[in-house]
Coordinates of N, CA and C in Angstrom, one line a residue:
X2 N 89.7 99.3 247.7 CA 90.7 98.2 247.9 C 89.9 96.9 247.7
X3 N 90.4 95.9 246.9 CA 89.9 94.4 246.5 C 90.1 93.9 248.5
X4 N 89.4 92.5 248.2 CA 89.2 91.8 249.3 C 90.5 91.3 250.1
X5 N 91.2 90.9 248.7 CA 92.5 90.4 248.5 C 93.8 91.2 249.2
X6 N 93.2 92.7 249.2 CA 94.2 93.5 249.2 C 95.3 94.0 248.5
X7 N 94.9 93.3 246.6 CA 95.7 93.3 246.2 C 96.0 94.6 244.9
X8 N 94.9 94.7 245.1 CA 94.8 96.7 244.3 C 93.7 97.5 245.0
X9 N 94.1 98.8 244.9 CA 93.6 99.6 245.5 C 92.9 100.6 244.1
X10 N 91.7 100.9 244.3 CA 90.8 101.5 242.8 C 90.9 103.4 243.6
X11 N 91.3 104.2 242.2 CA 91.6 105.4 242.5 C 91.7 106.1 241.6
X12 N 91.5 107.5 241.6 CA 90.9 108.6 240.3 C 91.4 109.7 240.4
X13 N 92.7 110.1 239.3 CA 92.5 111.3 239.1 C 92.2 111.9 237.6
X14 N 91.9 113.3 237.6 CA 91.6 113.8 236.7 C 92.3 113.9 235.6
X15 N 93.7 113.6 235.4 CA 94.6 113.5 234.2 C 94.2 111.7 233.4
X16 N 94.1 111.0 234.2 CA 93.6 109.4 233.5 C 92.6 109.0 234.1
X17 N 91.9 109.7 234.6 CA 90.5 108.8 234.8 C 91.0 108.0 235.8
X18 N 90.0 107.2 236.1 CA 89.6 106.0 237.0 C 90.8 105.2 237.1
X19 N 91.5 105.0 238.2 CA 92.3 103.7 238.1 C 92.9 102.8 238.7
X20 N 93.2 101.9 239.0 CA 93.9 100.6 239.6 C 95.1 100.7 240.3
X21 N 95.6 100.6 241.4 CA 96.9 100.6 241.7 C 97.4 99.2 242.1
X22 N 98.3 98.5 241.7 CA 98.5 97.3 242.0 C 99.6 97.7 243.2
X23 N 99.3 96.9 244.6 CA 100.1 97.0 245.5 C 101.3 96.3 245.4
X24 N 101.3 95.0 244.3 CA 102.4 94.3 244.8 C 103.1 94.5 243.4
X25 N 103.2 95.4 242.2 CA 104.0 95.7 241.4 C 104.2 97.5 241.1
X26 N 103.7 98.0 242.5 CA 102.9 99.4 243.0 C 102.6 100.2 241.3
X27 N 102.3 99.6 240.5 CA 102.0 100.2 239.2 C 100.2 101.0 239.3
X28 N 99.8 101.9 238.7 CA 98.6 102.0 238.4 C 98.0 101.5 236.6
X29 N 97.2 101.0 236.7 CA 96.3 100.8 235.4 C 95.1 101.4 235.6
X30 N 94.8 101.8 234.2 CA 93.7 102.6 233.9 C 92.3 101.3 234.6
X31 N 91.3 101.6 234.8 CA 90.3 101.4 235.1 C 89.1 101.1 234.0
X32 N 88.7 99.9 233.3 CA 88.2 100.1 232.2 C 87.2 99.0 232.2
X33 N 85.8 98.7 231.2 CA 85.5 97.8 231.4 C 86.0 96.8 230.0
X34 N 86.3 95.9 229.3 CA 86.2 95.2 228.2 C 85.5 94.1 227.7
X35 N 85.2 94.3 226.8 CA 84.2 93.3 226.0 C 85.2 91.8 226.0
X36 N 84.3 91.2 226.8 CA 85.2 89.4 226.9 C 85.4 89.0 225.6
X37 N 84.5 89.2 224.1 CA 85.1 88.2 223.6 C 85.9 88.8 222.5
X38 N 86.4 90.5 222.5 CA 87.1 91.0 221.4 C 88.3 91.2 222.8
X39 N 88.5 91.4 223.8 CA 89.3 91.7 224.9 C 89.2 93.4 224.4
X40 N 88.2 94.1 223.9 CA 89.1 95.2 223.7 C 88.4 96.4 224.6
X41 N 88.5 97.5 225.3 CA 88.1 97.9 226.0 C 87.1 98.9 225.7
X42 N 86.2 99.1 226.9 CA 84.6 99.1 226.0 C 84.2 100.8 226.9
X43 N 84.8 101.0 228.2 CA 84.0 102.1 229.1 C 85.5 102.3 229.8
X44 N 85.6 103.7 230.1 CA 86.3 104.5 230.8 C 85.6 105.9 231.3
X45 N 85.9 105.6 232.8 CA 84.9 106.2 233.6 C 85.7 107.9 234.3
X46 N 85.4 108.9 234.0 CA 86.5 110.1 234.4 C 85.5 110.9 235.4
X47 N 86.4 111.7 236.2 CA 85.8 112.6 237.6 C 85.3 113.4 236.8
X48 N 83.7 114.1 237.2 CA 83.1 115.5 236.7 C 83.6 116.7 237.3
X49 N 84.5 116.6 238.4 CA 85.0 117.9 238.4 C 86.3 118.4 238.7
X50 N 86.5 119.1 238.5 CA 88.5 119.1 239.3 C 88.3 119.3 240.5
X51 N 87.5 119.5 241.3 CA 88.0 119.5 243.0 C 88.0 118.4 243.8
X52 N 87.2 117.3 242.6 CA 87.5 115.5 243.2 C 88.5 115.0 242.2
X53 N 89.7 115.0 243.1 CA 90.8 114.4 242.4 C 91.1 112.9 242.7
X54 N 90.3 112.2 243.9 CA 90.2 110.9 244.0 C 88.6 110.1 244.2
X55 N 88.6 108.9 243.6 CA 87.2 108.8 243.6 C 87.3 107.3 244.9
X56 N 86.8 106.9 245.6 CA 86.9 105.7 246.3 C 86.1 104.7 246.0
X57 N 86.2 103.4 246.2 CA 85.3 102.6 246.7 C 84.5 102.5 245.4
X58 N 85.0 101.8 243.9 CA 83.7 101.5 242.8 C 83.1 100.6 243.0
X59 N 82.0 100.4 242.7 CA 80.7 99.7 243.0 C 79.7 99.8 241.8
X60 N 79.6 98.2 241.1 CA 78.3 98.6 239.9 C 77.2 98.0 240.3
X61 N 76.1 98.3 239.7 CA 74.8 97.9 240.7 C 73.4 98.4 240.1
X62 N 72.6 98.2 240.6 CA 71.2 98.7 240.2 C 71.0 97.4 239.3
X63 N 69.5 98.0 238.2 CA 68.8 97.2 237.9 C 69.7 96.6 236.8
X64 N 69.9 95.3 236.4 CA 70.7 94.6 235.5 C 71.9 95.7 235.7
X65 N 72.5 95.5 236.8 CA 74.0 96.1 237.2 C 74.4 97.4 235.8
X66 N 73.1 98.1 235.4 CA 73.1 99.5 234.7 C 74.3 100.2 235.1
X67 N 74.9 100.6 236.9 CA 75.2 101.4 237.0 C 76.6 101.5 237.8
X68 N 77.7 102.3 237.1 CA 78.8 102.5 238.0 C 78.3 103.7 239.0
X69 N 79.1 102.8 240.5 CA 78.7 104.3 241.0 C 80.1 104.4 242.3
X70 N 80.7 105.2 242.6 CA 81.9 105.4 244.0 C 81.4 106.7 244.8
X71 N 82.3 106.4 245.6 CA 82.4 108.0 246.7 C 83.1 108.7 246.1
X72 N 83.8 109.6 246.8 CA 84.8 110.8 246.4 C 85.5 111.5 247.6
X73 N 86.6 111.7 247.6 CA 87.2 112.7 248.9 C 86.4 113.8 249.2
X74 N 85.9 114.8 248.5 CA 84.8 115.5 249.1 C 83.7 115.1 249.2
X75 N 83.0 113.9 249.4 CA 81.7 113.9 250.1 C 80.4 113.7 249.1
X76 N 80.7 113.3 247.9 CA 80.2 112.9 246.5 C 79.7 111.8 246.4
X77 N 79.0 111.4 246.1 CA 78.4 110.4 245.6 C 78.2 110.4 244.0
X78 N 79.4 109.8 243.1 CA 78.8 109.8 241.5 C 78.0 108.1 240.9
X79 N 77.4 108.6 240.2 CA 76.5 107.7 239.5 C 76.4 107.7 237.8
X80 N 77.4 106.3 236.7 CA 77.5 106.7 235.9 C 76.6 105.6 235.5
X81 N 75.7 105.7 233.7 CA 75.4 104.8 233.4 C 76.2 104.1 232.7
X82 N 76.6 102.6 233.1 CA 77.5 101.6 232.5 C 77.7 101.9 231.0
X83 N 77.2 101.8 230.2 CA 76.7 101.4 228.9 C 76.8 103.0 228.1
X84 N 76.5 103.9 228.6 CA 76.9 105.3 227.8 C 78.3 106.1 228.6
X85 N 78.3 105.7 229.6 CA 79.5 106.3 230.2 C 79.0 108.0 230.6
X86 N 78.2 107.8 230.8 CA 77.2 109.2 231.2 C 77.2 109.5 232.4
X87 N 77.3 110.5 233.2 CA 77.2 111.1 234.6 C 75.7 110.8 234.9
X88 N 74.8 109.9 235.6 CA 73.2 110.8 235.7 C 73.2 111.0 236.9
X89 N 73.7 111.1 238.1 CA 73.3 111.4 238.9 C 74.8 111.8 240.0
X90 N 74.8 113.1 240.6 CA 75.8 113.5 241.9 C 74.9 113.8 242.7
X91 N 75.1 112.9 243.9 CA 74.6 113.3 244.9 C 76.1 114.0 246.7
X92 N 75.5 114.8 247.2 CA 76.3 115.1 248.0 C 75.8 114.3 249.4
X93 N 76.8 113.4 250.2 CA 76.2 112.7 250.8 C 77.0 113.0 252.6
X94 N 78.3 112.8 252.2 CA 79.3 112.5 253.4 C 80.2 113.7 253.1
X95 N 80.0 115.0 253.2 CA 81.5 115.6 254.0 C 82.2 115.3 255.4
X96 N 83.2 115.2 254.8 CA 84.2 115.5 253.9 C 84.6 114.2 252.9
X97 N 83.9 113.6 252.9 CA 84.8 112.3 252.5 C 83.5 111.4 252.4
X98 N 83.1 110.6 251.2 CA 82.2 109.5 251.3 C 83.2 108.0 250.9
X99 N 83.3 107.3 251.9 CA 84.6 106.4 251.3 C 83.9 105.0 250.9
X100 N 82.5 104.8 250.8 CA 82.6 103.6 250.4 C 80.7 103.5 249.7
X101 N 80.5 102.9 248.8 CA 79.3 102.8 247.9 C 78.8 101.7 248.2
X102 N 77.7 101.1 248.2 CA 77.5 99.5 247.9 C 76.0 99.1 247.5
X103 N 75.6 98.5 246.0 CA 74.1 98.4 245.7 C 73.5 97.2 246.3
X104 N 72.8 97.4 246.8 CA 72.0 96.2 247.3 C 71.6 95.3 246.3
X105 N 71.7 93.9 246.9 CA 72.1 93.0 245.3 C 70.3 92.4 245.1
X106 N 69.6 92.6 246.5 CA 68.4 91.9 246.7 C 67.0 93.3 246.0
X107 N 67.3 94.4 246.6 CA 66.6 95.4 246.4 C 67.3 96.3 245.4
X108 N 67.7 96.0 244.1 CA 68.6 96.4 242.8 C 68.4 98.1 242.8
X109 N 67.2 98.6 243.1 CA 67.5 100.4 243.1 C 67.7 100.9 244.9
X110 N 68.4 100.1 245.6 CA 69.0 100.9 246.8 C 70.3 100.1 247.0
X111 N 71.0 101.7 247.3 CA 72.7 101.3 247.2 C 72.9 102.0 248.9
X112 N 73.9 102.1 249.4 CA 74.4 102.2 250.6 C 75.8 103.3 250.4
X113 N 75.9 104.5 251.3 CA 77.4 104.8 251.6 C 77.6 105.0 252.4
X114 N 78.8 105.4 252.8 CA 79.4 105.5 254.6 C 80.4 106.4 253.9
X115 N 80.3 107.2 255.2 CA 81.7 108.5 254.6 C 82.6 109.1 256.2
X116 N 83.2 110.0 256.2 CA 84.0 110.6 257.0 C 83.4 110.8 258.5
X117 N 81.8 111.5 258.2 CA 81.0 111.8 259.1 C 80.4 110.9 260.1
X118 N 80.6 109.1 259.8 CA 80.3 108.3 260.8 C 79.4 108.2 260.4
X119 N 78.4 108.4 259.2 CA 77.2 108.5 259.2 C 77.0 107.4 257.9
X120 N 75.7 105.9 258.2 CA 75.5 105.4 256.7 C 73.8 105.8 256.0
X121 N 74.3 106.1 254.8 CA 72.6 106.3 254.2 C 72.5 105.2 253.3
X122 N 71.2 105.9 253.3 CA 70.6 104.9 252.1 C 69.9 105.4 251.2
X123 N 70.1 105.6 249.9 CA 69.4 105.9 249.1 C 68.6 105.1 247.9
X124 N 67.6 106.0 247.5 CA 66.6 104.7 246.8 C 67.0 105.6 245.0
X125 N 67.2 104.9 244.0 CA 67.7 105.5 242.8 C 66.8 105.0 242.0
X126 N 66.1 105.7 241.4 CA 64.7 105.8 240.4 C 64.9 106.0 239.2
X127 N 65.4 104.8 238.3 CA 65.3 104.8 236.9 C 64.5 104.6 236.0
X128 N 64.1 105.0 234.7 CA 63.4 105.1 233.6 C 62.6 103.6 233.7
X129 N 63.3 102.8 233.5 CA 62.4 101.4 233.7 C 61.8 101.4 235.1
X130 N 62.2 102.0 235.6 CA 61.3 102.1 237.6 C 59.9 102.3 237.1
X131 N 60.0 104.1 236.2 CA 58.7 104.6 236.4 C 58.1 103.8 235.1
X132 N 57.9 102.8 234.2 CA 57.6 102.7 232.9 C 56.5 101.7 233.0

């Protein structure tokens, strides 16, 4: 959900990633686009059929590389922006991890919170980390 309250971000497996506008209750696809062609550049889809909703997107890490949300089952996914690539599922919060967040000061640690009451922290070690 925006701050605004004015769309709610949500995923299933027939369209990918996507937007619900509360105040025209429409969904839109979830996409990123290139500002100066407008044309759309990444579309982000669930890796598996038993997460039919994804929660809470969040892009982040080093030069904002990385999309990453929760999931109704307790998922943690991690795509790379720029290939549209899965690198990383982690299992964090059963039943439910409902919210992601990258730390904007320390660029490879992101935050979740999920069903279990519980927040972690994890530290995400990318190719330019170890180089």
């Amino acid at each position: 959900m925006t701050h605004a309250g004015d769309q709610l971000f949500a995923m299933n497996l027939v369209s990918g990633m996507r937007v619900y506008d509360t105040s025209t209750r429409q969904f839109r696809s979830l996409m990123t686009f290139d500002t100066t062609t407008g044309q759309p550049v990444h579309h982000y889809i669930c890796p598996t059929a038993s997460e039919t909703y994804v929660i809470k997107c969040s892009f982040g890490g080093v030069e904002d590389m990385f999309a990453s949300n929760g999931s109704e089952g307790g998922s943690i996914y991690i795509w790379d922006r720029s290939s549209e690539r899965l690198v990383a599922s982690l299992l964090g919060h059963p039943p439910g991890c409902n919210n992601v967040k990258w730390n904007p000061i320390k660029q490879t640690m992101m935050a979740s919170g999920g069903d279990d009451g519980k927040v972690i922290l994890w530290q995400i070690e990318t190719k330019r980390d170890s180089a």
